[in-house]
Each structure stands twice: as structure tokens, then as C-alpha cells.
PDB file of C-alpha atoms in Angstrom:
ATOM      1  CA  MET A   1     106.477  72.377 124.195  1.00 85.00           C
ATOM      2  CA  SER A   2     108.686  73.936 121.554  1.00 92.00           C
ATOM      3  CA  ASP A   3     112.338  74.899 121.965  1.00 96.00           C
ATOM      4  CA  VAL A   4     111.737  78.332 120.013  1.00 97.00           C
ATOM      5  CA  ILE A   5     108.562  80.116 119.343  1.00 97.00           C
ATOM      6  CA  ILE A   6     108.887  82.545 116.420  1.00 98.00           C
ATOM      7  CA  VAL A   7     105.924  85.274 116.196  1.00 97.00           C
ATOM      8  CA  GLY A   8     105.943  86.152 112.349  1.00 95.00           C
ATOM      9  CA  GLY A   9     106.060  84.184 109.101  1.00 95.00           C
ATOM     10  CA  GLY A  10     107.535  86.550 106.863  1.00 92.00           C
ATOM     11  CA  LEU A  11     110.644  85.952 105.460  1.00 93.00           C
ATOM     12  CA  ALA A  12     112.981  86.306 108.480  1.00 95.00           C
ATOM     13  CA  GLY A  13     110.664  84.255 110.789  1.00 97.00           C
ATOM     14  CA  ALA A  14     110.326  81.576 108.335  1.00 97.00           C
ATOM     15  CA  ALA A  15     114.082  81.573 107.266  1.00 97.00           C
ATOM     16  CA  ALA A  16     114.832  81.292 111.164  1.00 98.00           C
ATOM     17  CA  ALA A  17     112.429  78.514 111.347  1.00 98.00           C
ATOM     18  CA  ILE A  18     114.270  76.723 108.529  1.00 98.00           C
ATOM     19  CA  VAL A  19     117.361  77.097 110.015  1.00 97.00           C
ATOM     20  CA  LEU A  20     116.528  76.326 113.553  1.00 98.00           C
ATOM     21  CA  ALA A  21     114.344  72.993 112.564  1.00 98.00           C
ATOM     22  CA  ARG A  22     117.550  71.859 110.270  1.00 97.00           C
ATOM     23  CA  ARG A  23     119.548  71.922 113.345  1.00 97.00           C
ATOM     24  CA  GLY A  24     116.970  69.853 115.382  1.00 97.00           C
ATOM     25  CA  ARG A  25     115.397  72.373 117.158  1.00 98.00           C
ATOM     26  CA  SER A  26     111.769  71.913 118.261  1.00 98.00           C
ATOM     27  CA  VAL A  27     110.286  75.049 116.355  1.00 98.00           C
ATOM     28  CA  THR A  28     106.547  76.709 116.347  1.00 98.00           C
ATOM     29  CA  LEU A  29     106.136  79.417 113.911  1.00 98.00           C
ATOM     30  CA  LEU A  30     102.948  81.709 114.668  1.00 97.00           C
ATOM     31  CA  GLU A  31     101.747  83.659 111.345  1.00 96.00           C
ATOM     32  CA  LYS A  32      98.515  86.040 111.896  1.00 95.00           C
ATOM     33  CA  THR A  33      97.275  85.254 108.128  1.00 93.00           C
ATOM     34  CA  ILE A  34      95.632  81.946 107.348  1.00 92.00           C
ATOM     35  CA  GLY A  35      96.599  82.127 103.734  1.00 89.00           C
ATOM     36  CA  PRO A  36      98.612  83.750 101.031  1.00 83.00           C
ATOM     37  CA  LYS A  37      98.594  87.421 101.036  1.00 82.00           C
ATOM     38  CA  PRO A  38      99.866  89.951  98.318  1.00 82.00           C
ATOM     39  CA  LYS A  39     102.343  92.623  99.413  1.00 80.00           C
ATOM     40  CA  VAL A  40     103.538  95.153  96.992  1.00 76.00           C
ATOM     41  CA  CYS A  41     106.981  95.500  98.696  1.00 78.00           C
ATOM     42  CA  GLY A  42     110.321  93.488  98.320  1.00 71.00           C
ATOM     43  CA  GLU A  43     109.563  91.899  94.888  1.00 87.00           C
ATOM     44  CA  PHE A  44     113.423  92.833  94.005  1.00 90.00           C
ATOM     45  CA  LEU A  45     115.934  90.145  94.813  1.00 90.00           C
ATOM     46  CA  SER A  46     119.702  91.003  94.524  1.00 90.00           C
ATOM     47  CA  ARG A  47     122.294  88.709  94.440  1.00 89.00           C
ATOM     48  CA  SER A  48     122.764  88.531  98.000  1.00 91.00           C
ATOM     49  CA  ALA A  49     119.346  87.587  98.601  1.00 90.00           C
ATOM     50  CA  LEU A  50     119.450  84.910  96.089  1.00 89.00           C
ATOM     51  CA  ASP A  51     122.360  83.792  97.908  1.00 90.00           C
ATOM     52  CA  THR A  52     120.717  83.605 101.097  1.00 92.00           C
ATOM     53  CA  LEU A  53     117.756  81.516  99.604  1.00 92.00           C
ATOM     54  CA  ALA A  54     120.117  79.430  98.135  1.00 90.00           C
ATOM     55  CA  THR A  55     121.757  78.376 101.463  1.00 92.00           C
ATOM     56  CA  LEU A  56     117.625  77.630 102.596  1.00 93.00           C
ATOM     57  CA  ASN A  57     117.569  75.516  99.116  1.00 91.00           C
ATOM     58  CA  ILE A  58     115.153  77.827  97.711  1.00 89.00           C
ATOM     59  CA  SER A  59     115.591  78.741  94.229  1.00 79.00           C
ATOM     60  CA  ALA A  60     113.739  81.898  93.263  1.00 68.00           C
ATOM     61  CA  SER A  61     114.515  81.558  89.518  1.00 60.00           C
ATOM     62  CA  GLY A  62     115.758  78.320  89.081  1.00 55.00           C
ATOM     63  CA  PRO A  63     114.308  74.546  88.278  1.00 40.00           C
ATOM     64  CA  SER A  64     111.575  75.096  91.379  1.00 53.00           C
ATOM     65  CA  GLY A  65     109.667  77.347  88.892  1.00 74.00           C
ATOM     66  CA  LEU A  66     108.452  79.981  91.240  1.00 85.00           C
ATOM     67  CA  GLY A  67     108.131  82.504  88.655  1.00 85.00           C
ATOM     68  CA  GLY A  68     111.302  84.439  89.025  1.00 87.00           C
ATOM     69  CA  VAL A  69     111.724  86.641  86.343  1.00 88.00           C
ATOM     70  CA  PRO A  70     115.398  87.888  85.774  1.00 89.00           C
ATOM     71  CA  LEU A  71     116.448  91.570  85.785  1.00 90.00           C
ATOM     72  CA  SER A  72     119.162  92.750  83.881  1.00 92.00           C
ATOM     73  CA  HIS A  73     118.529  96.741  83.798  1.00 93.00           C
ATOM     74  CA  PHE A  74     116.711  99.665  85.579  1.00 91.00           C
ATOM     75  CA  ARG A  75     114.687 102.645  84.490  1.00 92.00           C
ATOM     76  CA  LEU A  76     114.790 106.172  85.810  1.00 93.00           C
ATOM     77  CA  SER A  77     111.748 108.399  84.715  1.00 95.00           C
ATOM     78  CA  ALA A  78     111.287 112.156  85.619  1.00 95.00           C
ATOM     79  CA  GLY A  79     108.484 113.729  83.837  1.00 95.00           C
ATOM     80  CA  ASP A  80     108.461 112.908  80.286  1.00 95.00           C
ATOM     81  CA  ALA A  81     112.212 111.978  80.625  1.00 96.00           C
ATOM     82  CA  ALA A  82     113.361 108.439  80.994  1.00 96.00           C
ATOM     83  CA  THR A  83     116.672 106.549  80.473  1.00 96.00           C
ATOM     84  CA  ARG A  84     117.236 102.902  80.961  1.00 96.00           C
ATOM     85  CA  MET A  85     120.688 101.555  82.473  1.00 95.00           C
ATOM     86  CA  PRO A  86     122.142  98.069  83.217  1.00 96.00           C
ATOM     87  CA  LEU A  87     122.003  96.918  86.471  1.00 93.00           C
ATOM     88  CA  GLY A  88     125.306  95.687  86.858  1.00 91.00           C
ATOM     89  CA  PHE A  89     124.706  92.860  89.015  1.00 90.00           C
ATOM     90  CA  GLU A  90     122.303  89.788  88.945  1.00 87.00           C
ATOM     91  CA  ALA A  91     118.963  90.168  90.188  1.00 91.00           C
ATOM     92  CA  VAL A  92     115.356  88.688  89.863  1.00 90.00           C
ATOM     93  CA  SER A  93     111.898  89.934  90.477  1.00 90.00           C
ATOM     94  CA  LEU A  94     109.541  87.404  92.408  1.00 90.00           C
ATOM     95  CA  SER A  95     106.182  88.180  93.856  1.00 89.00           C
ATOM     96  CA  ARG A  96     106.395  88.278  97.685  1.00 89.00           C
ATOM     97  CA  GLN A  97     102.970  86.498  97.873  1.00 90.00           C
ATOM     98  CA  VAL A  98     104.670  83.493  96.051  1.00 90.00           C
ATOM     99  CA  LEU A  99     107.967  83.783  98.022  1.00 92.00           C
ATOM    100  CA  ASP A 100     106.614  83.902 101.343  1.00 91.00           C
ATOM    101  CA  GLU A 101     104.695  81.014 100.737  1.00 93.00           C
ATOM    102  CA  GLU A 102     107.408  79.075  99.598  1.00 92.00           C
ATOM    103  CA  VAL A 103     109.662  79.685 102.154  1.00 94.00           C
ATOM    104  CA  LEU A 104     106.723  78.886 104.817  1.00 95.00           C
ATOM    105  CA  GLN A 105     106.609  75.790 103.210  1.00 94.00           C
ATOM    106  CA  HIS A 106     109.853  75.341 103.382  1.00 95.00           C
ATOM    107  CA  ALA A 107     109.740  75.483 107.193  1.00 97.00           C
ATOM    108  CA  ALA A 108     107.017  72.967 107.494  1.00 97.00           C
ATOM    109  CA  GLU A 109     108.841  70.580 105.391  1.00 96.00           C
ATOM    110  CA  ALA A 110     112.185  71.188 107.495  1.00 97.00           C
ATOM    111  CA  GLY A 111     110.203  69.896 110.784  1.00 97.00           C
ATOM    112  CA  ALA A 112     108.894  73.439 112.247  1.00 98.00           C
ATOM    113  CA  THR A 113     105.215  73.323 113.194  1.00 98.00           C
ATOM    114  CA  VAL A 114     103.588  76.391 111.171  1.00 97.00           C
ATOM    115  CA  VAL A 115     100.340  77.637 112.868  1.00 97.00           C
ATOM    116  CA  ARG A 116      98.299  79.931 110.674  1.00 97.00           C
ATOM    117  CA  GLY A 117      95.929  82.500 111.788  1.00 95.00           C
ATOM    118  CA  ALA A 118      97.747  82.877 115.447  1.00 95.00           C
ATOM    119  CA  ALA A 119      97.853  86.837 116.049  1.00 92.00           C
ATOM    120  CA  VAL A 120      99.866  87.328 119.014  1.00 93.00           C
ATOM    121  CA  THR A 121      98.894  90.193 121.157  1.00 92.00           C
ATOM    122  CA  GLY A 122     101.483  89.737 124.098  1.00 88.00           C
ATOM    123  CA  ILE A 123     103.945  87.572 125.710  1.00 84.00           C
TER     124      ILE A 123
END
């Protein structure tokens, strides 16, 4: 029997599993997908997000080679008009499919039991 059951292996669930497992808790993480899934959202990692990943020993753009692309500018467009401006802080673009799988893998390596294909329909 696990001390903690986490429903959902997205970034928050997997990060919670990492922290709890590293602190000696018995963790089971239930994720409904059976494998990596592409997502259109959240491919922008701010300095704060990068710091959070670093506390989990996950590097989005460093030596781990996850494929993060540094961002230094943003572009605003309206009709035919566009402007490019400096972002003003460090940021990285990284596929959520890649990031989500990396964080889930770290949860398993930390000692959490990750169960894929487990859709929770009630408690």
C-alpha cells in the first residue's frame, strides 16, 4: 500500500511524485495515457519554470539534451504589421511531450511507482 496516490502524471503530479519519493514516501502515480502524447500548450518555460525544474534535477536546456531552444525575443503580429522585441529574461521553448515524459521518468527514478493506462473514474 502506498503512502500517497497521485492521480495524473502531468507536470504537477510528476513533480509532486518526485519530491515525495525523494523524501522517503511510498508513491503511486496513476496516469491515463499509455505513452507520450503531443500537447500544443505550455511549450514556453520562463526563468521561474527553469528554476523549478532545476530543483527537481531536470534541465530543459542544459547537458541533458532535451532539445530546449533558448528564447531571447518575442514577436507581436496584427494583420500585416509585426514587431520583434527582446524578451528581457531567460526562457526556453521545449516540447511538452518531451518535458512531460522526462519528468515522469524522473518520478520513477526517484522511486515512485508510475502506472500508465490507469484512468481514474472515482474515489
